[in-house]
CSV table of C-alpha atoms in Angstrom, one decimal:
chain,number,residue,atom,x,y,z
A,502,MET,CA,90.1,85.4,85.6
A,503,ILE,CA,91.4,82.8,83.4
A,504,ARG,CA,91.4,82.5,79.8
A,505,GLN,CA,90.7,78.5,78.9
A,506,THR,CA,90.9,77.2,75.3
A,507,ILE,CA,88.2,74.7,74.1
A,508,SER,CA,86.8,73.3,71.0
A,509,GLU,CA,84.3,75.4,68.8
A,510,ARG,CA,80.7,74.4,68.3
A,511,PRO,CA,81.4,72.2,64.8
A,512,ASN,CA,77.8,73.8,63.5
A,513,TRP,CA,78.2,77.3,64.9
A,514,ARG,CA,78.5,79.5,62.0
A,515,GLU,CA,75.1,77.9,60.5
A,516,VAL,CA,73.5,78.8,63.9
A,517,ALA,CA,74.8,82.4,63.8
A,518,THR,CA,73.3,82.4,60.2
A,519,GLU,CA,70.0,80.8,61.3
A,520,TYR,CA,69.5,83.3,64.3
A,521,GLY,CA,70.2,86.6,61.9
A,522,PHE,CA,73.9,86.6,63.4
A,523,ASN,CA,75.6,87.9,60.3
A,524,PHE,CA,78.3,90.1,61.7
A,525,HIS,CA,80.1,87.1,63.2
A,526,THR,CA,82.9,87.9,60.7
A,527,MET,CA,83.6,91.5,59.6
A,528,TYR,CA,85.7,92.5,56.8
A,529,GLY,CA,87.2,88.8,56.3
A,530,GLU,CA,88.3,89.0,59.8
A,531,PRO,CA,86.8,87.3,62.9
A,532,TYR,CA,84.7,89.1,65.4
A,533,TRP,CA,82.8,86.4,67.5
A,534,CYS,CA,85.4,83.7,68.5
A,535,GLU,CA,84.5,80.7,70.5
A,536,ASP,CA,88.3,78.8,70.1
A,537,ALA,CA,88.5,80.1,74.0
A,538,TYR,CA,86.8,81.5,77.0
A,539,TYR,CA,87.0,83.4,79.8
A,540,GLN,CA,86.8,81.8,83.4
A,541,PHE,CA,85.7,84.1,86.3
A,542,THR,CA,85.2,83.1,90.3
A,543,LEU,CA,81.7,84.2,91.5
A,544,ALA,CA,83.6,86.4,94.1
A,545,GLN,CA,85.3,88.1,90.9
A,546,VAL,CA,81.7,88.5,89.2
A,547,GLU,CA,79.9,89.7,92.6
A,548,GLU,CA,83.1,92.4,92.8
A,549,LEU,CA,82.3,93.4,89.1
A,550,GLU,CA,78.9,93.8,89.5
A,551,SER,CA,78.8,96.0,92.8
A,552,ALA,CA,81.9,98.1,91.0
A,553,THR,CA,79.2,98.6,88.2
A,554,ALA,CA,76.5,99.5,90.1
A,555,GLU,CA,78.7,102.0,92.0
A,556,ILE,CA,80.1,103.6,89.1
A,557,HIS,CA,76.6,104.0,87.5
A,558,GLU,CA,75.3,105.7,90.3
A,559,MET,CA,78.0,108.0,90.7
A,560,CYS,CA,77.5,109.1,86.8
A,561,LEU,CA,73.6,109.8,87.5
A,562,GLN,CA,75.4,112.5,90.4
A,563,VAL,CA,77.4,113.7,87.6
A,564,VAL,CA,74.2,114.6,85.4
A,565,GLU,CA,72.4,116.2,88.4
A,566,GLU,CA,75.5,118.4,88.5
A,567,VAL,CA,75.6,119.1,85.0
A,568,VAL,CA,72.1,120.0,84.0
A,569,ASP,CA,72.0,122.9,86.4
A,570,SER,CA,75.1,124.6,85.2
A,571,GLU,CA,75.4,126.6,82.1
A,572,GLU,CA,79.3,126.4,82.5
A,573,LEU,CA,79.2,122.5,82.6
A,574,LEU,CA,76.7,122.2,79.9
A,575,THR,CA,79.4,124.4,77.5
A,576,ARG,CA,82.5,122.1,79.1
A,577,PHE,CA,80.3,119.2,77.7
A,578,CYS,CA,79.8,120.4,74.4
A,579,ILE,CA,76.1,120.5,74.2
A,580,PRO,CA,74.8,123.3,72.0
A,581,LYS,CA,73.0,126.2,73.6
A,582,HIS,CA,69.8,125.6,72.2
A,583,CYS,CA,69.4,121.9,73.7
A,584,TRP,CA,70.4,122.7,77.1
A,585,GLU,CA,66.6,123.2,78.4
A,586,PHE,CA,65.7,119.9,76.0
A,587,VAL,CA,68.7,117.6,78.1
A,588,ARG,CA,67.8,119.4,81.6
A,589,SER,CA,64.3,118.8,81.2
A,590,SER,CA,64.8,115.0,80.4
A,591,TRP,CA,66.7,115.0,83.3
A,592,LYS,CA,64.2,116.7,85.6
A,593,THR,CA,60.9,114.9,84.4
A,594,GLN,CA,62.8,111.5,84.8
A,595,GLN,CA,62.5,109.7,81.1
A,596,PRO,CA,63.0,106.5,81.2
A,597,SER,CA,66.2,104.8,80.1
A,598,LEU,CA,66.9,101.1,78.6
A,599,TYR,CA,70.4,99.9,78.8
A,600,SER,CA,74.0,101.1,79.0
A,601,ARG,CA,77.5,99.4,79.2
A,602,LEU,CA,80.4,100.4,81.0
A,603,ASP,CA,84.0,99.7,79.9
A,604,LEU,CA,86.2,98.1,82.6
A,605,ALA,CA,90.0,97.3,82.9
A,606,TYR,CA,89.8,94.4,85.6
A,607,ASP,CA,92.7,91.5,86.0
A,608,GLY,CA,90.6,89.6,88.7
A,609,LYS,CA,92.8,90.9,91.6
A,610,SER,CA,93.1,95.0,91.5
A,611,PRO,CA,89.7,96.9,91.6
A,612,ALA,CA,88.1,97.0,88.4
A,613,LYS,CA,88.8,100.8,86.9
A,614,LEU,CA,86.3,102.6,84.5
A,615,LEU,CA,87.6,103.3,81.2
A,616,GLU,CA,84.6,104.9,79.3
A,617,ASN,CA,80.6,104.9,79.8
A,618,ASN,CA,78.8,103.8,76.8
A,619,ALA,CA,75.6,105.5,77.8
A,620,ASP,CA,73.8,105.8,74.6
A,621,THR,CA,74.3,103.9,71.8
A,622,PRO,CA,76.2,100.6,73.2
A,623,THR,CA,76.5,97.6,70.8
A,624,SER,CA,77.9,94.1,71.2
A,625,LEU,CA,74.2,93.4,73.0
A,626,TYR,CA,73.0,90.8,70.9
A,627,GLU,CA,76.2,88.5,71.3
A,628,THR,CA,76.4,89.1,74.7
A,629,ALA,CA,72.8,88.9,75.8
A,630,PHE,CA,71.8,85.8,73.4
A,631,PHE,CA,74.9,84.2,71.4
A,632,GLN,CA,77.2,83.7,74.3
A,633,TRP,CA,74.4,82.1,76.5
A,634,MET,CA,73.2,80.0,73.5
A,635,TRP,CA,77.0,78.9,73.6
A,636,PHE,CA,77.3,78.2,77.1
A,637,GLU,CA,74.1,76.1,77.0
A,638,ASP,CA,75.1,74.1,74.0
A,639,GLN,CA,78.6,73.6,75.5
A,640,VAL,CA,77.2,72.4,78.8
A,641,ALA,CA,75.1,70.1,77.2
A,642,ALA,CA,77.9,68.9,74.9
A,643,GLY,CA,80.1,67.8,78.2
A,644,LYS,CA,82.5,70.6,77.5
A,645,LEU,CA,82.1,72.6,80.5
A,646,PRO,CA,81.1,71.6,84.1
A,647,GLN,CA,77.8,71.1,84.7
A,648,ASN,CA,78.2,73.3,88.0
A,649,SER,CA,79.6,76.4,85.7
A,650,ASP,CA,77.3,79.3,85.0
A,651,GLN,CA,77.4,82.6,83.2
A,652,PHE,CA,76.8,86.3,84.5
A,653,ASN,CA,74.2,87.3,82.0
A,654,SER,CA,70.8,88.0,83.0
A,655,LEU,CA,70.9,90.7,79.9
A,656,GLN,CA,67.9,88.9,77.5
A,657,ASP,CA,65.1,88.5,80.9
A,658,LYS,CA,66.0,92.1,81.9
A,659,LEU,CA,65.5,93.8,78.8
A,660,ILE,CA,62.2,92.2,78.2
A,661,GLU,CA,61.2,93.1,81.8
A,662,ARG,CA,62.2,96.5,80.7
A,663,PHE,CA,60.0,97.2,77.7
A,664,ALA,CA,57.1,95.4,79.7
A,665,GLU,CA,57.4,98.1,82.4
A,666,LEU,CA,57.8,100.6,79.6
A,667,LYS,CA,54.6,99.4,78.5
A,668,SER,CA,52.8,99.2,81.6
A,669,ARG,CA,54.3,102.1,83.9
A,670,HIS,CA,55.6,104.4,81.4
A,671,GLY,CA,52.7,104.2,78.9
A,672,PHE,CA,54.9,103.3,76.1
A,673,ASN,CA,52.1,101.9,73.6
A,674,LEU,CA,53.9,101.8,70.3
A,675,LEU,CA,57.8,101.9,70.3
A,676,HIS,CA,59.5,102.6,67.0
A,677,PHE,CA,63.3,101.5,66.3
A,678,ALA,CA,66.0,103.6,64.3
A,679,CYS,CA,69.4,103.2,62.8
A,680,CYS,CA,71.2,104.2,60.1
A,681,GLN,CA,71.1,102.6,56.8
A,682,ASP,CA,74.3,100.4,55.6
A,683,THR,CA,75.0,99.3,59.2
A,684,GLU,CA,74.7,95.6,59.7
A,685,GLU,CA,75.7,95.5,63.1
A,686,ASP,CA,73.5,98.6,64.1
A,687,ARG,CA,70.6,97.0,62.2
A,688,GLY,CA,71.0,93.6,64.1
A,689,THR,CA,71.4,95.2,67.6
A,690,VAL,CA,68.3,96.8,67.0
A,691,GLN,CA,66.2,94.0,65.7
A,692,TYR,CA,67.6,92.0,68.8
A,693,LEU,CA,65.8,94.5,70.7
A,694,GLN,CA,62.5,94.5,68.7
A,695,ASP,CA,62.7,90.6,69.3
A,696,CYS,CA,62.7,91.6,73.3
A,697,ALA,CA,59.8,94.1,72.6
A,698,ASP,CA,57.8,91.5,71.2
A,699,GLU,CA,58.2,89.1,73.7
A,700,ALA,CA,57.3,92.1,76.5
A,701,GLY,CA,54.1,92.4,74.3
A,702,LEU,CA,55.4,96.0,73.5
A,703,ALA,CA,54.0,97.0,69.8
A,704,ASN,CA,56.9,98.0,67.5
A,705,GLU,CA,57.8,99.3,64.3
A,706,PHE,CA,61.3,99.7,62.6
A,707,LEU,CA,62.4,102.7,60.5
A,708,TYR,CA,65.7,104.1,59.5
A,709,ILE,CA,66.7,107.4,60.7
A,710,GLU,CA,67.4,108.7,57.7
A,711,ASP,CA,63.4,108.0,56.6
A,712,ILE,CA,62.4,110.1,59.7
A,713,GLY,CA,59.9,113.0,58.5
A,714,LEU,CA,58.7,116.3,60.1
A,715,GLY,CA,54.8,116.6,60.3
A,716,GLU,CA,52.9,119.8,60.1
A,717,LYS,CA,52.9,120.7,63.7
A,718,GLY,CA,56.6,119.8,64.0
A,719,GLN,CA,56.4,116.2,65.1
A,720,PHE,CA,58.2,113.3,63.6
A,721,THR,CA,56.7,111.2,61.5
A,722,ASP,CA,57.5,107.6,59.9
A,723,MET,CA,56.9,106.5,56.5
A,724,GLN,CA,53.2,106.1,56.9
A,725,ASP,CA,53.1,109.6,58.1
A,726,GLN,CA,52.3,108.1,61.6
A,727,VAL,CA,53.3,110.4,64.4
A,728,ILE,CA,56.0,109.2,66.6
A,729,GLY,CA,55.6,109.2,70.1
A,730,ASN,CA,58.3,106.9,71.5
A,731,LEU,CA,61.5,106.0,69.7
A,732,PHE,CA,65.0,104.0,70.4
A,733,LYS,CA,67.3,105.5,68.2
A,734,LEU,CA,70.7,103.5,68.1
A,735,TYR,CA,72.4,107.1,66.8
A,736,PRO,CA,74.2,109.5,69.0
A,737,TRP,CA,73.0,112.8,70.8
A,738,GLU,CA,76.2,114.2,69.9
A,739,PHE,CA,75.2,113.8,66.2
A,740,MET,CA,71.5,114.7,66.5
A,741,PHE,CA,72.5,117.9,68.7
A,742,ARG,CA,74.2,119.2,65.5
A,743,GLU,CA,71.7,118.4,62.9
A,744,MET,CA,69.5,120.8,61.3
A,745,PHE,CA,66.2,119.1,62.9
A,746,SER,CA,67.6,119.5,66.5
A,747,THR,CA,65.9,122.7,66.8
A,748,LYS,CA,62.4,120.6,66.6
A,749,LEU,CA,63.9,118.3,69.7
A,750,THR,CA,61.8,119.9,72.3
A,751,ASP,CA,58.5,121.0,70.6
A,752,ALA,CA,58.2,117.1,68.7
A,753,GLY,CA,56.9,115.5,71.9
A,754,VAL,CA,58.9,112.2,71.1
A,755,ARG,CA,60.3,110.1,74.5
A,756,TRP,CA,63.8,109.0,73.4
A,757,LEU,CA,65.6,105.9,74.4
A,758,GLU,CA,67.8,106.9,75.3
A,759,PRO,CA,66.8,109.9,76.9
A,760,ALA,CA,68.7,112.9,76.4
A,761,TRP,CA,70.6,113.2,79.6
A,762,LYS,CA,72.4,110.3,78.7
A,763,SER,CA,74.3,112.9,76.1
A,764,ILE,CA,76.0,113.8,79.3
A,765,ILE,CA,77.5,110.2,80.7
A,766,SER,CA,78.2,109.1,77.1
A,767,ASN,CA,80.5,112.1,76.5
A,768,LYS,CA,84.2,111.6,78.1
A,769,ALA,CA,84.1,115.0,79.7
A,770,LEU,CA,82.3,112.4,82.5
A,771,LEU,CA,85.4,111.2,83.2
A,772,PRO,CA,87.1,114.3,84.8
A,773,MET,CA,83.8,115.4,86.0
A,774,LEU,CA,83.9,111.7,88.1
A,775,TRP,CA,87.3,112.3,89.2
A,776,LYS,CA,86.4,116.0,90.3
A,777,MET,CA,83.5,114.8,92.3
A,778,PHE,CA,84.7,111.3,93.7
A,779,PRO,CA,88.9,111.6,93.9
A,780,ASN,CA,90.5,109.0,94.7
A,781,HIS,CA,87.5,106.5,94.2
A,782,PRO,CA,89.2,103.0,93.8
A,783,ASN,CA,86.9,102.1,90.5
A,784,LEU,CA,88.2,105.4,88.9
A,785,LEU,CA,91.4,106.9,87.1
A,786,PRO,CA,92.6,110.0,87.6
A,787,SER,CA,91.3,112.2,84.6
A,788,TYR,CA,91.2,116.2,83.9
A,789,PHE,CA,90.2,118.2,80.8
A,790,SER,CA,93.5,118.7,78.5
A,791,ASP,CA,93.0,122.6,79.0
A,792,GLU,CA,92.6,122.9,82.2
A,793,PRO,CA,95.7,122.8,84.8
A,794,HIS,CA,96.6,118.9,85.9
A,795,PRO,CA,99.2,117.0,87.4
A,796,GLU,CA,101.9,116.0,85.2
A,797,LEU,CA,101.1,112.3,83.9
A,798,SER,CA,104.0,110.1,82.9
A,799,HIS,CA,101.7,107.6,81.0
A,800,TYR,CA,98.2,108.6,80.3
A,801,VAL,CA,95.6,108.1,77.3
A,802,VAL,CA,94.4,111.3,75.5
A,803,LYS,CA,90.7,110.7,74.4
A,804,PRO,CA,88.3,113.6,72.4
A,805,LEU,CA,85.2,114.4,74.2
A,806,PHE,CA,83.0,112.4,71.3
A,807,SER,CA,84.8,109.4,70.4
A,808,ARG,CA,83.5,105.7,69.0
A,809,GLU,CA,85.4,102.5,68.6
A,810,GLY,CA,88.9,103.8,69.5
A,811,ALA,CA,89.0,106.7,67.1
A,812,ASN,CA,91.3,109.3,67.4
A,813,ILE,CA,92.8,108.0,70.8
A,814,ARG,CA,96.2,108.4,71.9
A,815,ILE,CA,98.5,106.5,74.2
A,816,VAL,CA,101.1,108.9,75.6
A,817,GLU,CA,104.3,107.4,77.6
A,818,ASN,CA,107.0,109.7,78.9
A,819,GLY,CA,106.0,112.6,76.2
A,820,LYS,CA,105.7,109.9,73.0
A,821,ASP,CA,102.8,108.5,71.4
A,822,VAL,CA,103.0,104.3,71.8
A,823,CYS,CA,99.9,103.8,70.2
A,824,SER,CA,97.3,105.8,68.2
A,825,VAL,CA,94.0,105.6,66.2
A,826,ASP,CA,93.3,108.0,63.1
A,827,GLY,CA,89.8,109.2,63.2
A,828,PRO,CA,87.4,112.1,62.6
A,829,TYR,CA,86.7,113.5,66.4
A,830,GLY,CA,88.8,115.9,68.3
A,831,GLU,CA,87.6,119.5,67.4
A,832,GLU,CA,85.3,119.2,70.4
A,833,GLY,CA,88.2,118.9,72.7
A,834,PHE,CA,90.0,116.4,74.4
A,835,ILE,CA,90.4,114.9,78.5
A,836,ILE,CA,93.5,113.2,79.7
A,837,GLN,CA,93.1,109.8,81.7
A,838,GLN,CA,95.8,107.8,83.6
A,839,PHE,CA,96.5,105.3,81.4
A,840,GLN,CA,95.4,101.6,83.4
A,841,PRO,CA,97.2,98.5,81.6
A,842,LEU,CA,94.6,95.9,80.3
A,843,PRO,CA,95.0,92.4,81.3
A,844,ARG,CA,96.9,90.5,78.6
A,845,PHE,CA,96.7,87.1,77.4
A,846,ASN,CA,99.2,85.6,74.9
A,847,ASP,CA,99.6,88.6,72.5
A,848,SER,CA,95.8,90.4,73.3
A,849,TYR,CA,94.9,92.8,75.7
A,850,THR,CA,91.3,92.0,77.4
A,851,LEU,CA,88.9,94.7,77.7
A,852,ILE,CA,85.3,93.8,80.3
A,853,GLY,CA,82.0,95.3,79.2
A,854,SER,CA,79.6,95.4,82.0
A,855,TRP,CA,76.1,95.7,81.1
A,856,LEU,CA,73.1,97.8,83.1
A,857,VAL,CA,69.3,97.3,82.2
A,858,ASN,CA,67.7,100.7,83.5
A,859,ASP,CA,69.7,100.9,86.7
A,860,GLU,CA,70.6,97.1,87.5
A,861,PRO,CA,73.6,95.3,86.5
A,862,CYS,CA,72.9,92.4,84.4
A,863,GLY,CA,75.8,90.8,82.7
A,864,MET,CA,79.0,91.3,80.7
A,865,GLY,CA,81.2,90.9,77.3
A,866,ILE,CA,84.5,90.4,77.1
A,867,ARG,CA,86.6,91.6,73.8
A,868,GLU,CA,89.9,90.9,72.7
A,869,ASP,CA,92.5,93.1,70.5
A,870,HIS,CA,96.1,93.0,69.8
A,871,SER,CA,96.4,96.7,70.2
A,872,LEU,CA,96.2,98.9,73.2
A,873,ILE,CA,93.2,100.5,72.0
A,874,THR,CA,90.3,98.1,71.5
A,875,GLN,CA,88.6,99.0,68.2
A,876,ASP,CA,85.3,98.1,66.1
A,877,LEU,CA,87.0,94.9,65.1
A,878,SER,CA,88.3,93.5,68.3
A,879,ARG,CA,87.4,89.7,68.7
A,880,TYR,CA,84.5,89.0,70.8
A,881,TYR,CA,84.8,85.7,73.5
A,882,PRO,CA,82.4,84.2,75.7
A,883,HIS,CA,83.0,83.9,79.7
A,884,ILE,CA,81.6,81.4,82.6
A,885,ILE,CA,81.6,81.2,86.0
A,886,LEU,CA,83.1,78.3,88.0
A,887,ASP,CA,84.3,78.5,91.5
């Protein structure tokens, strides 16, 4: 795993604008960066691919355990009135679309799971589309070797999955939704709509705030059309606590992501994995903070619900060495043994390993000056070269 410098494509900002990548710079800071790239060997990528598949399978076994336990559903802070809704989504095998595992990996030791973004993962467009375009452009310009490659079949797999949802699962029309005033989320959803278009799956967009409730308890769009299938880039933990959550069971919607994803997108997943698969090489020792656990000298405190690094603390020998403020924490915390991220120059590097349905199919790299990767961490492309 090597960080290589490279000259930028001279017109990449114009290309980004042309293709709707409007969040390549956020709050005056660069988000997409191409003055360098990460180089992996094929063996390293195959190791990441294998680890991703195995971790994902273990996560599904956690779902199987949790849905049948009122104690665990309580521990995962899923409201009681949503238990049967979540359980049913698993028992009836409601289909999923995609997810992203965040991994610490240095190219030498086994990859370690930091968390599972199984419900509302972003950085999709830049991984599936824009870094592939960068790769093709740089190979064509002679800046990358002709025999190099990229671990990235993400776009093809998304299109295949949408086609499968139409043909096998009967998705005739799929509504897409995200919150207003979220440029990155809207860009992610627009990209997914483009993939659905490629698959021949009819789709429509509306904002979460514009979803209505029909006379028979069904969710409706702005044209009072009943919503039968809905992709929502909006977390289940938010939805479960809103007034209309009592209507979820009777609304007759098939959700992407399905409600069982609320279990594996929850940080309570991490101590459950460690309990069920102790000492697994791809897992870190993790515990519920309010349960007896071994003393760790260097560990990370994470709220059960947290996004973009919010409310996370890194503790060493009883003292906070890094922390991020935020709105989370009332729901409780887990602690996870600290795993150092590989450091290149003055930045720490995190790998996002993507799956479509159950199949690993690509990765993206994030860099941050902080030990805690946050929403404005920089994105870098990668290649495979032996």
